[in-house]
Each structure stands twice: as structure tokens, then as C-alpha cells.
XYZ file of C-alpha atoms in Angstrom:
226
model
C 22.894 17.188 -63.103
C 24.104 13.863 -64.535
C 22.382 12.068 -61.660
C 19.077 13.229 -60.284
C 18.930 11.478 -56.919
C 15.253 12.318 -56.578
C 14.481 9.644 -59.183
C 16.139 6.918 -57.082
C 14.911 4.890 -54.142
C 15.611 6.638 -50.796
C 18.145 3.951 -49.874
C 20.309 4.936 -52.847
C 19.752 8.643 -52.206
C 21.151 8.256 -48.700
C 24.116 6.144 -49.801
C 25.207 8.279 -52.775
C 24.346 11.889 -51.912
C 27.896 12.641 -50.732
C 29.288 11.742 -54.166
C 27.529 14.528 -56.033
C 29.696 17.363 -54.721
C 33.030 15.626 -55.224
C 35.404 17.037 -57.874
C 35.387 13.853 -59.946
C 31.616 14.014 -60.299
C 31.692 17.648 -61.370
C 34.383 16.827 -63.955
C 32.344 13.862 -65.196
C 29.264 16.039 -65.530
C 31.173 18.636 -67.569
C 32.514 15.883 -69.845
C 29.075 14.370 -70.420
C 27.402 17.736 -71.074
C 30.008 18.478 -73.754
C 29.722 15.009 -75.283
C 25.919 15.165 -75.427
C 26.240 18.286 -77.578
C 28.791 16.633 -79.881
C 27.548 13.083 -80.400
C 25.090 10.377 -79.346
C 25.581 8.797 -75.924
C 24.184 5.445 -74.887
C 22.057 4.495 -73.131
C 19.740 7.544 -73.196
C 19.862 9.641 -70.032
C 16.430 8.396 -68.978
C 17.784 4.840 -68.797
C 21.354 5.494 -67.629
C 20.629 4.696 -63.970
C 18.166 1.897 -64.590
C 20.172 -0.521 -62.429
C 19.682 1.711 -59.378
C 16.054 2.482 -60.198
C 15.220 -1.198 -60.674
C 16.954 -2.591 -57.580
C 16.733 -0.597 -54.316
C 19.846 -0.848 -52.169
C 18.042 -2.602 -49.331
C 16.658 -5.233 -51.750
C 19.957 -6.262 -53.380
C 20.621 -10.006 -53.233
C 23.073 -10.402 -56.106
C 25.462 -8.095 -57.974
C 26.461 -9.003 -61.539
C 29.184 -6.605 -62.593
C 29.676 -5.599 -66.216
C 32.097 -3.133 -67.777
C 30.380 -0.549 -69.979
C 27.136 -0.302 -71.979
C 26.639 -1.824 -75.419
C 27.712 0.827 -77.980
C 25.026 -0.153 -80.522
C 22.033 2.171 -80.770
C 18.899 0.563 -79.343
C 20.698 -2.121 -77.313
C 21.746 -0.739 -73.903
C 19.119 0.292 -71.361
C 21.103 0.666 -68.145
C 21.417 -2.960 -66.974
C 24.671 -4.868 -67.428
C 24.532 -7.555 -70.150
C 20.829 -6.799 -70.827
C 19.355 -5.548 -74.102
C 15.920 -4.199 -74.990
C 13.282 -6.819 -75.913
C 13.382 -5.991 -79.636
C 17.104 -6.778 -80.024
C 17.942 -9.766 -82.238
C 20.341 -11.474 -82.512
C 21.430 -11.351 -78.897
C 24.958 -10.168 -77.987
C 27.470 -13.002 -77.911
C 28.419 -12.557 -74.243
C 24.755 -12.771 -73.270
C 24.323 -15.876 -75.419
C 27.205 -17.476 -73.509
C 25.577 -16.510 -70.197
C 22.418 -18.236 -71.396
C 24.389 -21.283 -72.529
C 25.830 -21.626 -69.019
C 22.414 -21.031 -67.425
C 20.906 -23.819 -69.504
C 23.778 -26.161 -68.647
C 23.540 -25.240 -64.954
C 19.781 -25.160 -64.331
C 18.165 -26.337 -67.561
C 16.664 -22.893 -68.218
C 16.426 -21.663 -71.815
C 16.109 -17.855 -72.035
C 17.237 -17.428 -75.630
C 13.901 -15.905 -76.661
C 14.832 -12.567 -75.005
C 17.831 -10.564 -73.847
C 15.762 -8.356 -71.539
C 16.983 -8.980 -67.972
C 14.673 -6.504 -66.213
C 12.852 -9.318 -64.314
C 16.180 -10.326 -62.733
C 16.761 -6.733 -61.588
C 13.301 -6.567 -60.046
C 14.103 -9.661 -57.949
C 17.192 -8.083 -56.401
C 19.891 -8.698 -59.004
C 21.847 -5.445 -59.329
C 23.000 -5.479 -62.955
C 25.700 -2.848 -62.638
C 28.235 -1.679 -65.207
C 31.372 -0.010 -63.856
C 30.947 2.697 -66.539
C 27.409 3.972 -67.164
C 27.672 5.633 -70.572
C 29.410 5.198 -73.908
C 29.646 7.025 -77.241
C 27.646 5.312 -79.953
C 29.880 2.946 -81.899
C 32.914 3.373 -79.636
C 33.170 0.674 -76.973
C 35.014 1.788 -73.849
C 35.008 5.451 -74.872
C 33.887 6.723 -71.437
C 36.271 4.707 -69.316
C 38.487 6.639 -66.891
C 36.247 9.723 -67.007
C 34.958 9.346 -63.432
C 32.251 6.729 -63.690
C 34.440 4.116 -62.024
C 34.666 6.214 -58.853
C 30.904 6.559 -58.737
C 30.249 2.860 -59.277
C 32.932 2.020 -56.691
C 30.807 4.024 -54.250
C 27.830 1.883 -55.250
C 29.802 -1.332 -54.649
C 30.968 -0.043 -51.267
C 27.390 0.808 -50.303
C 26.262 -2.709 -51.216
C 29.175 -4.227 -49.308
C 28.119 -2.308 -46.187
C 24.629 -3.812 -46.188
C 23.824 -6.055 -43.251
C 22.183 -8.741 -45.357
C 24.433 -11.264 -47.180
C 24.859 -10.593 -50.907
C 26.372 -12.621 -53.762
C 28.874 -10.754 -55.944
C 29.483 -12.208 -59.413
C 32.818 -11.077 -60.854
C 33.388 -12.260 -64.432
C 36.793 -11.460 -65.916
C 39.860 -9.613 -64.670
C 38.254 -6.162 -64.780
C 35.420 -7.137 -62.442
C 37.648 -9.262 -60.218
C 39.681 -6.207 -59.230
C 36.626 -5.107 -57.241
C 36.954 -8.121 -54.917
C 39.248 -6.068 -52.667
C 36.255 -3.839 -51.857
C 34.054 -6.735 -50.724
C 33.981 -8.376 -47.286
C 34.265 -12.068 -48.135
C 33.511 -13.059 -44.534
C 29.916 -11.820 -44.974
C 29.274 -11.965 -48.695
C 29.715 -14.584 -51.421
C 32.252 -13.756 -54.149
C 32.060 -15.834 -57.343
C 34.906 -15.384 -59.825
C 35.375 -16.881 -63.262
C 36.439 -15.971 -66.774
C 34.315 -13.422 -68.639
C 31.457 -14.775 -70.799
C 32.922 -13.032 -73.852
C 33.567 -15.379 -76.810
C 37.262 -14.551 -76.335
C 37.401 -16.059 -72.834
C 34.256 -18.070 -72.017
C 35.985 -21.404 -72.677
C 38.726 -20.501 -70.191
C 36.639 -21.101 -67.072
C 33.274 -19.429 -67.540
C 31.626 -22.501 -69.023
C 31.103 -25.018 -66.250
C 31.339 -22.441 -63.436
C 27.628 -22.919 -62.534
C 27.109 -19.474 -60.951
C 23.313 -19.554 -61.012
C 22.862 -22.707 -58.957
C 25.651 -21.615 -56.593
C 23.920 -18.282 -55.986
C 20.552 -19.864 -55.265
C 21.996 -22.534 -52.965
C 23.900 -19.892 -51.015
C 20.905 -17.532 -50.784
C 18.809 -20.385 -49.406
C 21.420 -21.138 -46.743
C 21.346 -17.436 -45.808
C 17.574 -17.526 -45.414
C 16.984 -15.378 -48.497
C 14.670 -16.208 -51.397
C 16.337 -17.734 -54.446
C 16.315 -15.960 -57.816
C 13.963 -17.187 -60.532
C 16.305 -17.019 -63.528
C 13.578 -17.990 -66.018
C 12.504 -15.073 -68.210
């Protein structure tokens, strides 16, 4: 099995169990089994579903949507934009996220790229693709992961509590059609990549917007300091 539901919080088990028997999931599993025999996949299987393990469905306050894991060995650990504590220098997109965080809230997190504390506060750090071949960015796109993570987004959208969705870049913004904007907050801007951050990501102030909105909704704000 590429996803052992028994390792997830019961809220995710209930929401995702129907996906496991669908043809796309069986095809994805066959692809991954073959690839594991041929090459190195990242992140390791034990960390591939870290976003779901770290943030139970009924505790989600914020979704920050990434694309696929870092293809460098020792970087990805199952949370979008996050790297393991030992990684230096930090990825450039993450450095731009930190630059905006410091401009927005005066918080300097440049000592670490490990975003696990955000996840444990209710920030679902979800990539739309959950695996990649080492050294080959985007190599597992259009293999079935997107259908699975769409099911995750739909499950979050169906939650009663209000949730902030952060959609950086055109790829993530396509998911806005799946989100009920009358109940949830949708924040869109350019991607924090060095190729696009100056085109609307810098100055977008997502972190203060999220916390102000959560407070209005009666939900606890996120402590972005690491």
C-alpha cells in the first residue's frame, strides 16, 4: 500500500478511505512500486504523508499549497516548503517566504527551514504531488497524486470551521475552484520562487492577513516564530 491509513488520524482515515480502491490510486501504487525498485524516491516513504500525520483534518486552520517535494536528498520531509533542520543553505523559495514574513510581522526565521511547528498548530503544508525522483523536479506529476491531493483539498473545504487557503502561483490558484469562498479565506499571490516573487508575492502580507482573519473567526492565531 502506498498509503497506510492506519498511520493517520481518524479524521483523515474517514475522509480518504474511499480513494484507496479507485483505479487512479492502484495505478499510482504500481508506478511507485516500480520506481522504488529502480531509483531513489523522495521523501522517504516514512515521511511521505507527514502533512496529514502532523495536522489532523479537524484541526486544520490554514492550508499552504506547494507543488512537489524538493528533489535533493535530505531536504524534503513531507511538508510543503519545509526542509529538515540540518539543511543549509535554505531553499530560495523558503528564503523569500521568510523575507516576506519578516517584512509583514517582523519575525526572523532564517536560522531554520524546519516548518514542523507550523504544521502542529494547524497549518496543513500540503504539496499537490507527494513524491519525486531524486534529482528530477516534477518527475511524478500527472501520475495520480494530484487526484489524491484534490480529495484532501475537498475534505478540508467541507469542514465546518473556517479555514484560510494560501495559493501561491498559477498552479496552486487553479485549486480555488474547489474552495467555497463564502466560508473560507482564499489568499492568492505570485509564487515565492526567485523567478516570480517580485511580481506580487513580496508585499502580499499573507501572515498578518491570516492571523487577523482567524481572530475574527474566533480561532487562535498562528505563531509563525520558529
